[in-house]
Amino acid sequence: SPAGMVLSVLVILLLSMLYEAIKMGKALLLRRALLALPHSLSQESLVEPEEGDPGSAQGRWFGYHVGQTLFHVVQVVLGYMVMLAVMSYNAWIFLGAILGSTLGYFL
């Protein structure tokens, strides 16, 4: 039905926009992870952190790395979902994916 097609195109458009937002989130987490690393490789930064030091650079970096991993998994799943929708060879679905990707990147 026409209403079902419009809803399908809208869902694919939103999934494509979300895919682009996840890409941006992953890039921001990478930037924060790199800023969390020690700036120099002095003896103080190479020694093991104290047991009770939750704010250590290594601990923050690990948290950012776990966040990046979760973002990556969501990005791969969304990417494959959009790809499967496009592989239906429906021109409207294809245009919805392209428009969603464009809007997501722009925003």
Tab-separated table of C-alpha atoms in Angstrom:
chain	number	residue	atom	x	y	z
A	1	SER	CA	0.000	0.000	0.000
A	2	PRO	CA	1.156	3.578	-0.484
A	3	ALA	CA	1.074	4.271	3.263
A	4	GLY	CA	3.269	1.226	3.920
A	5	MET	CA	5.756	2.363	1.302
A	6	VAL	CA	5.922	5.875	2.765
A	7	LEU	CA	6.480	4.405	6.238
A	8	SER	CA	9.200	2.078	4.903
A	9	VAL	CA	11.021	4.930	3.183
A	10	LEU	CA	10.757	7.044	6.331
A	11	VAL	CA	12.187	4.233	8.496
A	12	ILE	CA	15.114	3.716	6.109
A	13	LEU	CA	15.704	7.477	6.014
A	14	LEU	CA	15.853	7.589	9.829
A	15	LEU	CA	18.107	4.516	9.995
A	16	SER	CA	20.507	6.153	7.534
A	17	MET	CA	20.530	9.342	9.591
A	18	LEU	CA	21.204	7.320	12.744
A	19	TYR	CA	24.055	5.533	10.969
A	20	GLU	CA	25.700	8.882	10.218
A	21	ALA	CA	25.155	10.063	13.812
A	22	ILE	CA	26.833	6.890	15.118
A	23	LYS	CA	29.810	7.558	12.836
A	24	MET	CA	30.152	11.025	14.330
A	25	GLY	CA	29.812	9.688	17.872
A	26	LYS	CA	32.553	7.170	17.195
A	27	ALA	CA	34.845	9.921	15.927
A	28	LEU	CA	34.176	12.036	19.026
A	29	LEU	CA	34.955	9.095	21.296
A	30	LEU	CA	38.188	8.490	19.405
A	31	ARG	CA	39.195	12.112	19.947
A	32	ARG	CA	38.458	11.862	23.674
A	33	ALA	CA	40.349	8.569	23.905
A	34	LEU	CA	43.402	10.130	22.281
A	35	LEU	CA	43.212	13.103	24.641
A	36	ALA	CA	43.033	10.709	27.614
A	37	LEU	CA	46.368	9.136	26.718
A	38	PRO	CA	49.421	10.514	28.531
A	39	HIS	CA	51.224	13.231	26.595
A	40	SER	CA	54.686	11.888	27.312
A	41	LEU	CA	56.221	8.533	27.883
A	42	SER	CA	58.041	9.455	31.063
A	43	GLN	CA	58.802	6.962	33.818
A	44	GLU	CA	55.790	8.194	35.816
A	45	SER	CA	53.325	7.344	33.045
A	46	LEU	CA	54.837	3.888	32.484
A	47	VAL	CA	54.510	2.627	36.043
A	48	GLU	CA	51.432	0.646	37.029
A	49	PRO	CA	48.553	2.809	38.285
A	50	GLU	CA	47.513	2.601	41.893
A	51	GLU	CA	44.738	0.126	42.729
A	52	GLY	CA	42.358	2.814	43.985
A	53	ASP	CA	42.965	5.293	41.163
A	54	PRO	CA	39.781	5.135	39.039
A	55	GLY	CA	40.625	8.327	37.166
A	56	SER	CA	43.877	7.060	35.705
A	57	ALA	CA	44.582	7.676	32.046
A	58	GLN	CA	44.587	3.960	31.342
A	59	GLY	CA	41.173	3.503	32.956
A	60	ARG	CA	39.658	6.419	31.054
A	61	TRP	CA	41.168	5.174	27.796
A	62	PHE	CA	39.709	1.695	28.391
A	63	GLY	CA	36.253	3.166	29.020
A	64	TYR	CA	36.432	5.148	25.795
A	65	HIS	CA	37.600	2.045	23.950
A	66	VAL	CA	34.616	0.036	25.233
A	67	GLY	CA	32.331	2.882	24.125
A	68	GLN	CA	33.899	2.901	20.667
A	69	THR	CA	33.412	-0.864	20.430
A	70	LEU	CA	29.718	-0.573	21.250
A	71	PHE	CA	29.300	2.261	18.751
A	72	HIS	CA	31.057	0.121	16.124
A	73	VAL	CA	28.731	-2.837	16.690
A	74	VAL	CA	25.650	-0.613	16.375
A	75	GLN	CA	27.106	1.028	13.254
A	76	VAL	CA	27.754	-2.340	11.580
A	77	VAL	CA	24.256	-3.628	12.397
A	78	LEU	CA	22.603	-0.446	11.078
A	79	GLY	CA	24.790	-0.485	7.973
A	80	TYR	CA	23.805	-4.045	7.131
A	81	MET	CA	20.125	-3.301	7.773
A	82	VAL	CA	20.207	-0.337	5.380
A	83	MET	CA	22.149	-2.404	2.849
A	84	LEU	CA	19.573	-5.196	2.994
A	85	ALA	CA	16.781	-2.669	2.489
A	86	VAL	CA	18.562	-1.170	-0.524
A	87	MET	CA	19.088	-4.666	-1.930
A	88	SER	CA	15.309	-4.947	-2.283
A	89	TYR	CA	15.956	-3.040	-5.536
A	90	ASN	CA	13.196	-0.580	-4.785
A	91	ALA	CA	14.005	2.897	-6.093
A	92	TRP	CA	12.070	4.673	-3.321
A	93	ILE	CA	13.905	2.750	-0.594
A	94	PHE	CA	17.200	3.538	-2.323
A	95	LEU	CA	16.354	7.242	-2.478
A	96	GLY	CA	15.308	7.177	1.202
A	97	ALA	CA	18.679	5.685	2.158
A	98	ILE	CA	20.573	8.263	0.093
A	99	LEU	CA	18.525	11.177	1.428
A	100	GLY	CA	18.876	9.926	5.019
A	101	SER	CA	22.621	9.576	4.662
A	102	THR	CA	22.844	13.059	3.169
A	103	LEU	CA	20.729	14.655	5.893
A	104	GLY	CA	22.544	12.746	8.631
A	105	TYR	CA	25.928	13.878	7.374
A	106	PHE	CA	24.720	17.454	6.962
A	107	LEU	CA	23.294	17.627	10.480
